PDB file of C-alpha atoms in Angstrom:
ATOM      1  CA  GLY A1424     153.857-131.131-196.033  1.00 82.00           C
ATOM      2  CA  ASN A1425     153.109-127.717-197.470  1.00 86.00           C
ATOM      3  CA  SER A1426     150.875-125.300-195.631  1.00 92.00           C
ATOM      4  CA  VAL A1427     149.587-121.734-195.883  1.00 95.00           C
ATOM      5  CA  THR A1428     148.463-119.622-192.936  1.00 96.00           C
ATOM      6  CA  GLN A1429     146.638-116.365-193.473  1.00 95.00           C
ATOM      7  CA  MET A1430     145.099-113.946-191.043  1.00 89.00           C
ATOM      8  CA  GLU A1431     141.636-114.716-189.807  1.00 84.00           C
ATOM      9  CA  GLY A1432     138.831-112.481-190.849  1.00 85.00           C
ATOM     10  CA  PRO A1433     136.536-110.907-191.302  1.00 94.00           C
ATOM     11  CA  VAL A1434     138.267-107.614-191.935  1.00 96.00           C
ATOM     12  CA  THR A1435     136.146-104.470-192.142  1.00 97.00           C
ATOM     13  CA  LEU A1436     137.643-101.243-193.468  1.00 97.00           C
ATOM     14  CA  SER A1437     136.379 -97.852-194.483  1.00 97.00           C
ATOM     15  CA  GLU A1438     136.792 -96.796-198.087  1.00 97.00           C
ATOM     16  CA  GLU A1439     140.282 -95.432-198.853  1.00 97.00           C
ATOM     17  CA  ALA A1440     141.831 -97.201-195.859  1.00 98.00           C
ATOM     18  CA  PHE A1441     145.090 -99.162-196.131  1.00 98.00           C
ATOM     19  CA  LEU A1442     144.787-102.933-196.392  1.00 97.00           C
ATOM     20  CA  THR A1443     147.166-105.632-195.225  1.00 97.00           C
ATOM     21  CA  ILE A1444     146.303-109.327-195.203  1.00 98.00           C
ATOM     22  CA  ASN A1445     149.087-111.452-193.772  1.00 97.00           C
ATOM     23  CA  CYS A1446     150.119-114.750-195.323  1.00 98.00           C
ATOM     24  CA  THR A1447     152.917-117.083-194.289  1.00 98.00           C
ATOM     25  CA  TYR A1448     153.804-120.442-195.750  1.00 96.00           C
ATOM     26  CA  THR A1449     155.678-123.648-195.082  1.00 95.00           C
ATOM     27  CA  ALA A1450     157.201-125.460-198.038  1.00 90.00           C
ATOM     28  CA  THR A1451     160.438-126.992-199.211  1.00 83.00           C
ATOM     29  CA  GLY A1452     162.411-125.437-202.014  1.00 83.00           C
ATOM     30  CA  TYR A1453     161.115-122.404-203.853  1.00 86.00           C
ATOM     31  CA  PRO A1454     157.364-122.544-204.310  1.00 90.00           C
ATOM     32  CA  SER A1455     155.360-120.106-206.363  1.00 92.00           C
ATOM     33  CA  LEU A1456     152.969-117.917-204.392  1.00 95.00           C
ATOM     34  CA  PHE A1457     149.552-116.621-205.376  1.00 96.00           C
ATOM     35  CA  TRP A1458     146.726-114.428-204.181  1.00 97.00           C
ATOM     36  CA  TYR A1459     143.251-115.287-205.423  1.00 97.00           C
ATOM     37  CA  VAL A1460     140.060-113.264-204.984  1.00 97.00           C
ATOM     38  CA  GLN A1461     136.535-114.650-204.758  1.00 96.00           C
ATOM     39  CA  TYR A1462     133.512-112.400-205.192  1.00 95.00           C
ATOM     40  CA  PRO A1463     130.176-113.603-203.753  1.00 89.00           C
ATOM     41  CA  GLY A1464     128.763-116.612-205.554  1.00 88.00           C
ATOM     42  CA  GLU A1465     131.688-116.883-207.968  1.00 92.00           C
ATOM     43  CA  GLY A1466     134.803-118.941-208.500  1.00 93.00           C
ATOM     44  CA  LEU A1467     138.334-117.864-207.657  1.00 95.00           C
ATOM     45  CA  GLN A1468     140.219-115.426-209.861  1.00 96.00           C
ATOM     46  CA  LEU A1469     143.960-114.994-209.834  1.00 96.00           C
ATOM     47  CA  LEU A1470     144.815-111.583-208.397  1.00 97.00           C
ATOM     48  CA  LEU A1471     148.611-111.705-208.519  1.00 97.00           C
ATOM     49  CA  LYS A1472     151.514-114.084-208.257  1.00 95.00           C
ATOM     50  CA  ALA A1473     155.263-114.271-207.601  1.00 95.00           C
ATOM     51  CA  THR A1474     157.513-117.111-208.638  1.00 91.00           C
ATOM     52  CA  LYS A1475     160.821-116.390-206.909  1.00 90.00           C
ATOM     53  CA  ALA A1476     162.241-114.678-203.868  1.00 92.00           C
ATOM     54  CA  ASP A1477     161.975-110.861-203.797  1.00 95.00           C
ATOM     55  CA  ASP A1478     159.535-110.849-206.723  1.00 95.00           C
ATOM     56  CA  LYS A1479     156.678-108.403-206.320  1.00 97.00           C
ATOM     57  CA  GLY A1480     153.333-109.302-207.820  1.00 97.00           C
ATOM     58  CA  SER A1481     150.900-106.490-208.506  1.00 97.00           C
ATOM     59  CA  ASN A1482     147.477-106.007-210.037  1.00 97.00           C
ATOM     60  CA  LYS A1483     144.579-103.555-209.636  1.00 96.00           C
ATOM     61  CA  GLY A1484     146.456-101.613-206.955  1.00 97.00           C
ATOM     62  CA  PHE A1485     147.194-104.732-204.905  1.00 98.00           C
ATOM     63  CA  GLU A1486     150.783-105.776-204.215  1.00 98.00           C
ATOM     64  CA  ALA A1487     152.576-108.647-202.497  1.00 98.00           C
ATOM     65  CA  THR A1488     156.302-109.362-202.171  1.00 98.00           C
ATOM     66  CA  TYR A1489     157.748-112.869-201.946  1.00 97.00           C
ATOM     67  CA  ARG A1490     159.900-112.839-198.804  1.00 96.00           C
ATOM     68  CA  LYS A1491     161.940-116.026-198.545  1.00 94.00           C
ATOM     69  CA  GLU A1492     163.619-115.039-195.282  1.00 95.00           C
ATOM     70  CA  THR A1493     160.309-114.642-193.471  1.00 96.00           C
ATOM     71  CA  THR A1494     158.361-117.141-195.637  1.00 96.00           C
ATOM     72  CA  SER A1495     155.704-114.513-196.183  1.00 97.00           C
ATOM     73  CA  PHE A1496     153.596-113.083-199.001  1.00 98.00           C
ATOM     74  CA  HIS A1497     151.476-110.352-197.426  1.00 98.00           C
ATOM     75  CA  LEU A1498     148.810-108.661-199.564  1.00 98.00           C
ATOM     76  CA  GLU A1499     148.606-104.851-199.464  1.00 98.00           C
ATOM     77  CA  LYS A1500     146.586-102.088-201.046  1.00 98.00           C
ATOM     78  CA  GLY A1501     147.006 -98.431-200.332  1.00 97.00           C
ATOM     79  CA  SER A1502     143.389 -97.340-200.712  1.00 96.00           C
ATOM     80  CA  VAL A1503     140.566 -99.865-200.761  1.00 98.00           C
ATOM     81  CA  GLN A1504     137.259 -99.407-202.511  1.00 97.00           C
ATOM     82  CA  VAL A1505     133.821-100.853-201.843  1.00 97.00           C
ATOM     83  CA  SER A1506     134.278-103.002-204.951  1.00 96.00           C
ATOM     84  CA  ASP A1507     137.244-104.749-203.254  1.00 97.00           C
ATOM     85  CA  SER A1508     134.858-106.477-200.854  1.00 97.00           C
ATOM     86  CA  ALA A1509     135.505-110.178-201.383  1.00 96.00           C
ATOM     87  CA  VAL A1510     137.271-113.197-199.911  1.00 96.00           C
ATOM     88  CA  TYR A1511     141.028-113.346-200.503  1.00 97.00           C
ATOM     89  CA  PHE A1512     142.984-116.605-200.586  1.00 96.00           C
ATOM     90  CA  CYS A1513     146.727-117.036-200.351  1.00 96.00           C
ATOM     91  CA  ALA A1514     148.084-120.154-202.082  1.00 94.00           C
ATOM     92  CA  LEU A1515     151.332-121.861-203.005  1.00 91.00           C
ATOM     93  CA  SER A1516     152.418-124.274-205.690  1.00 88.00           C
ATOM     94  CA  PRO A1517     155.504-126.463-205.308  1.00 82.00           C
ATOM     95  CA  SER A1518     158.376-125.558-207.585  1.00 73.00           C
ATOM     96  CA  GLY A1519     158.913-127.061-211.016  1.00 63.00           C
ATOM     97  CA  ALA A1520     156.765-128.174-213.920  1.00 55.00           C
ATOM     98  CA  GLY A1521     154.523-131.096-213.166  1.00 57.00           C
ATOM     99  CA  SER A1522     154.206-129.997-209.550  1.00 53.00           C
ATOM    100  CA  TYR A1523     150.605-129.148-209.879  1.00 64.00           C
ATOM    101  CA  GLN A1524     148.879-129.143-206.517  1.00 75.00           C
ATOM    102  CA  LEU A1525     148.045-125.830-204.957  1.00 84.00           C
ATOM    103  CA  THR A1526     147.803-125.464-201.197  1.00 89.00           C
ATOM    104  CA  PHE A1527     145.346-122.768-200.061  1.00 91.00           C
ATOM    105  CA  GLY A1528     144.932-120.751-196.930  1.00 93.00           C
ATOM    106  CA  LYS A1529     141.485-120.585-195.356  1.00 92.00           C
ATOM    107  CA  GLY A1530     140.630-117.227-196.863  1.00 94.00           C
ATOM    108  CA  THR A1531     140.101-113.765-195.415  1.00 96.00           C
ATOM    109  CA  LYS A1532     136.809-111.989-195.938  1.00 95.00           C
ATOM    110  CA  LEU A1533     137.165-108.267-196.564  1.00 97.00           C
ATOM    111  CA  SER A1534     134.259-105.863-196.273  1.00 97.00           C
ATOM    112  CA  VAL A1535     134.768-102.231-197.307  1.00 97.00           C
ATOM    113  CA  ILE A1536     132.166 -99.748-196.130  1.00 97.00           C
ATOM    114  CA  PRO A1537     131.537 -96.342-197.737  1.00 95.00           C
TER     115      PRO A1537
ATOM    116  CA  ASP B 254     138.001-117.377-225.006  1.00 68.00           C
ATOM    117  CA  GLY B 255     139.618-120.211-223.097  1.00 75.00           C
ATOM    118  CA  GLY B 256     138.279-121.129-219.726  1.00 94.00           C
ATOM    119  CA  ILE B 257     136.492-123.561-217.473  1.00 96.00           C
ATOM    120  CA  THR B 258     132.738-124.039-217.550  1.00 96.00           C
ATOM    121  CA  GLN B 259     130.845-125.584-214.692  1.00 97.00           C
ATOM    122  CA  SER B 260     127.198-126.534-214.884  1.00 96.00           C
ATOM    123  CA  PRO B 261     124.683-126.205-213.525  1.00 96.00           C
ATOM    124  CA  LYS B 262     125.203-123.113-211.396  1.00 95.00           C
ATOM    125  CA  TYR B 263     122.595-124.313-208.881  1.00 96.00           C
ATOM    126  CA  LEU B 264     121.646-127.914-208.194  1.00 94.00           C
ATOM    127  CA  PHE B 265     119.177-129.461-205.804  1.00 92.00           C
ATOM    128  CA  ARG B 266     119.412-133.029-204.605  1.00 89.00           C
ATOM    129  CA  LYS B 267     116.902-135.145-202.792  1.00 89.00           C
ATOM    130  CA  GLU B 268     117.977-137.485-200.051  1.00 85.00           C
ATOM    131  CA  GLY B 269     119.358-140.734-201.495  1.00 86.00           C
ATOM    132  CA  GLN B 270     119.985-139.359-204.981  1.00 91.00           C
ATOM    133  CA  ASN B 271     123.201-139.275-206.926  1.00 94.00           C
ATOM    134  CA  VAL B 272     123.896-136.078-208.827  1.00 95.00           C
ATOM    135  CA  THR B 273     126.614-135.215-211.327  1.00 97.00           C
ATOM    136  CA  LEU B 274     128.347-131.860-211.641  1.00 97.00           C
ATOM    137  CA  SER B 275     129.856-130.992-214.988  1.00 98.00           C
ATOM    138  CA  CYS B 276     133.258-129.410-215.577  1.00 98.00           C
ATOM    139  CA  GLU B 277     134.621-128.686-219.047  1.00 98.00           C
ATOM    140  CA  GLN B 278     137.801-126.826-220.011  1.00 97.00           C
ATOM    141  CA  ASN B 279     139.194-125.672-223.348  1.00 96.00           C
ATOM    142  CA  LEU B 280     142.578-124.597-222.026  1.00 94.00           C
ATOM    143  CA  ASN B 281     144.266-127.851-223.094  1.00 93.00           C
ATOM    144  CA  HIS B 282     145.351-128.414-219.492  1.00 92.00           C
ATOM    145  CA  ASP B 283     146.378-131.865-218.364  1.00 91.00           C
ATOM    146  CA  ALA B 284     145.498-131.524-214.692  1.00 92.00           C
ATOM    147  CA  MET B 285     142.023-130.941-213.287  1.00 95.00           C
ATOM    148  CA  TYR B 286     140.720-130.710-209.737  1.00 95.00           C
ATOM    149  CA  TRP B 287     137.537-130.652-207.696  1.00 97.00           C
ATOM    150  CA  TYR B 288     137.298-128.633-204.494  1.00 96.00           C
ATOM    151  CA  ARG B 289     134.571-128.272-201.934  1.00 96.00           C
ATOM    152  CA  GLN B 290     133.970-124.970-200.146  1.00 94.00           C
ATOM    153  CA  ASP B 291     131.797-124.605-197.058  1.00 91.00           C
ATOM    154  CA  PRO B 292     130.731-121.246-195.587  1.00 83.00           C
ATOM    155  CA  GLY B 293     133.646-119.533-193.906  1.00 75.00           C
ATOM    156  CA  GLN B 294     135.954-122.375-194.840  1.00 79.00           C
ATOM    157  CA  GLY B 295     138.817-122.691-197.231  1.00 85.00           C
ATOM    158  CA  LEU B 296     139.001-125.065-200.181  1.00 91.00           C
ATOM    159  CA  ARG B 297     139.211-128.777-199.588  1.00 92.00           C
ATOM    160  CA  LEU B 298     140.447-131.065-202.356  1.00 92.00           C
ATOM    161  CA  ILE B 299     138.065-133.876-203.315  1.00 96.00           C
ATOM    162  CA  TYR B 300     139.721-135.492-206.354  1.00 96.00           C
ATOM    163  CA  TYR B 301     142.313-134.585-208.926  1.00 94.00           C
ATOM    164  CA  SER B 302     143.447-135.935-212.262  1.00 94.00           C
ATOM    165  CA  GLN B 303     146.812-135.481-213.943  1.00 90.00           C
ATOM    166  CA  ILE B 304     146.006-137.180-217.250  1.00 91.00           C
ATOM    167  CA  VAL B 305     143.163-138.867-219.059  1.00 94.00           C
ATOM    168  CA  ASN B 306     141.944-142.107-217.475  1.00 95.00           C
ATOM    169  CA  ASP B 307     143.795-141.433-214.239  1.00 94.00           C
ATOM    170  CA  PHE B 308     142.646-139.716-211.043  1.00 95.00           C
ATOM    171  CA  GLN B 309     143.586-139.625-207.383  1.00 94.00           C
ATOM    172  CA  LYS B 310     141.699-139.085-204.143  1.00 95.00           C
ATOM    173  CA  GLY B 311     142.150-135.823-202.352  1.00 93.00           C
ATOM    174  CA  ASP B 312     141.530-135.060-198.702  1.00 90.00           C
ATOM    175  CA  ILE B 313     137.762-135.640-198.648  1.00 95.00           C
ATOM    176  CA  ALA B 314     136.974-138.180-201.395  1.00 96.00           C
ATOM    177  CA  GLU B 315     134.474-140.279-199.437  1.00 96.00           C
ATOM    178  CA  GLY B 316     131.001-140.113-200.956  1.00 96.00           C
ATOM    179  CA  TYR B 317     132.260-138.726-204.274  1.00 97.00           C
ATOM    180  CA  SER B 318     133.346-140.261-207.571  1.00 97.00           C
ATOM    181  CA  VAL B 319     134.905-138.899-210.762  1.00 98.00           C
ATOM    182  CA  SER B 320     135.858-139.958-214.258  1.00 97.00           C
ATOM    183  CA  ARG B 321     138.332-138.582-216.788  1.00 98.00           C
ATOM    184  CA  GLU B 322     137.511-140.096-220.156  1.00 97.00           C
ATOM    185  CA  LYS B 323     138.418-136.960-222.090  1.00 97.00           C
ATOM    186  CA  LYS B 324     141.103-134.371-221.479  1.00 96.00           C
ATOM    187  CA  GLU B 325     138.625-131.507-221.426  1.00 97.00           C
ATOM    188  CA  SER B 326     136.054-133.069-219.097  1.00 98.00           C
ATOM    189  CA  PHE B 327     136.153-134.029-215.414  1.00 98.00           C
ATOM    190  CA  PRO B 328     132.650-134.670-214.024  1.00 98.00           C
ATOM    191  CA  LEU B 329     132.042-135.136-210.312  1.00 98.00           C
ATOM    192  CA  THR B 330     129.302-137.392-208.958  1.00 97.00           C
ATOM    193  CA  VAL B 331     128.021-136.754-205.471  1.00 96.00           C
ATOM    194  CA  THR B 332     126.659-140.095-204.304  1.00 94.00           C
ATOM    195  CA  SER B 333     124.076-140.900-201.688  1.00 90.00           C
ATOM    196  CA  ALA B 334     126.952-141.976-199.455  1.00 89.00           C
ATOM    197  CA  GLN B 335     127.930-138.335-199.006  1.00 90.00           C
ATOM    198  CA  LYS B 336     125.982-137.444-195.887  1.00 87.00           C
ATOM    199  CA  ASN B 337     126.453-133.711-195.960  1.00 91.00           C
ATOM    200  CA  PRO B 338     126.693-132.670-199.613  1.00 93.00           C
ATOM    201  CA  THR B 339     125.337-129.128-199.324  1.00 95.00           C
ATOM    202  CA  ALA B 340     128.273-126.940-200.356  1.00 96.00           C
ATOM    203  CA  PHE B 341     129.818-124.861-203.125  1.00 95.00           C
ATOM    204  CA  TYR B 342     131.845-126.981-205.557  1.00 97.00           C
ATOM    205  CA  LEU B 343     134.703-125.583-207.597  1.00 96.00           C
ATOM    206  CA  CYS B 344     136.492-127.140-210.525  1.00 97.00           C
ATOM    207  CA  ALA B 345     139.986-126.025-211.533  1.00 95.00           C
ATOM    208  CA  SER B 346     142.738-126.884-213.976  1.00 94.00           C
ATOM    209  CA  THR B 347     146.480-126.304-214.345  1.00 90.00           C
ATOM    210  CA  ASP B 348     149.020-126.676-217.114  1.00 85.00           C
ATOM    211  CA  ARG B 349     151.492-129.265-215.889  1.00 76.00           C
ATOM    212  CA  GLN B 350     153.847-128.526-218.761  1.00 74.00           C
ATOM    213  CA  ARG B 351     154.669-125.087-217.426  1.00 73.00           C
ATOM    214  CA  ALA B 352     156.498-124.388-214.192  1.00 69.00           C
ATOM    215  CA  ASN B 353     155.080-122.012-211.606  1.00 71.00           C
ATOM    216  CA  THR B 354     151.710-121.738-213.271  1.00 79.00           C
ATOM    217  CA  GLU B 355     148.468-120.814-211.587  1.00 86.00           C
ATOM    218  CA  ALA B 356     145.185-122.690-211.396  1.00 90.00           C
ATOM    219  CA  PHE B 357     142.172-121.571-213.406  1.00 93.00           C
ATOM    220  CA  PHE B 358     138.757-121.919-211.790  1.00 95.00           C
ATOM    221  CA  GLY B 359     135.210-122.338-212.983  1.00 96.00           C
ATOM    222  CA  GLN B 360     132.335-120.282-211.603  1.00 96.00           C
ATOM    223  CA  GLY B 361     131.230-123.010-209.238  1.00 96.00           C
ATOM    224  CA  THR B 362     128.120-125.109-208.618  1.00 97.00           C
ATOM    225  CA  ARG B 363     126.058-124.632-205.498  1.00 96.00           C
ATOM    226  CA  LEU B 364     124.537-127.929-204.406  1.00 95.00           C
ATOM    227  CA  THR B 365     121.692-128.003-201.911  1.00 94.00           C
ATOM    228  CA  VAL B 366     119.981-131.026-200.383  1.00 89.00           C
ATOM    229  CA  VAL B 367     116.217-130.656-200.201  1.00 86.00           C
TER     230      VAL B 367
END
C-alpha cells in the first residue's frame, strides 16, 4: 500500500534559520504530493502541492520539489519566522480522478524562537 | 465562501453517552472523510464516503458510526462503544471529479470525556 514517512520532530529553530523537513513516499504510479500545515487548535490547510515529477510547489516562502528518482518531497524555507510555528504534514494522493484517499505522514512539529 | 464547517468546536461527553459531530460542506464535493488526531500523532481515517448513501470503514471505525443522507453533510457519531474517544476530530472533503486534487479540511472538533 501507499505510505509517507517524514522526519520526526519536534524541530526547534531560531528565527531566520533555514528549514528542511524531509518526506519520502511509497506509492505505485505517479501520485500527487502535498504539504499541509496545522496551527494550534485548527484544521489542516494546504501549503503547497506538486502533481508530477520535477514539479516545484511553492507558497509563502516554502518550497518542495517532487523527486521521482528518490521518491521524496522535502519541504524547505530559507528564513523561518515565529509565525511559521506549526505542525507540518506530508501527504500523497494516488494518481487519477476518483482516486480520492490521501495518505498522511505523522507530522513534524516546528517551533521557531525569536 | 466555500468551505467545510464543523460543529461544535468543543464537545464534552459523559461516560456511556453517544455524541454526534457535525460536518457540512458547500464545495459540492462527492467524497467526505472523518479523521481522528491524537496528541503527537498523525491522522487516522475513521470513515469515508464517496457518494450519498454510501460509506466505508477506515482504519479505526470501531465505536463510531456515520450517515450520508445528503451530499453536503457527513455527521459522525461517537458511540459508548468507543472506549477512548478523547481526541481532535477532523472532517475533510475532496472533489473526485478532478485528478490530483487536494483535500479541504474543517476546523476540527475537540471531544473530551468527562
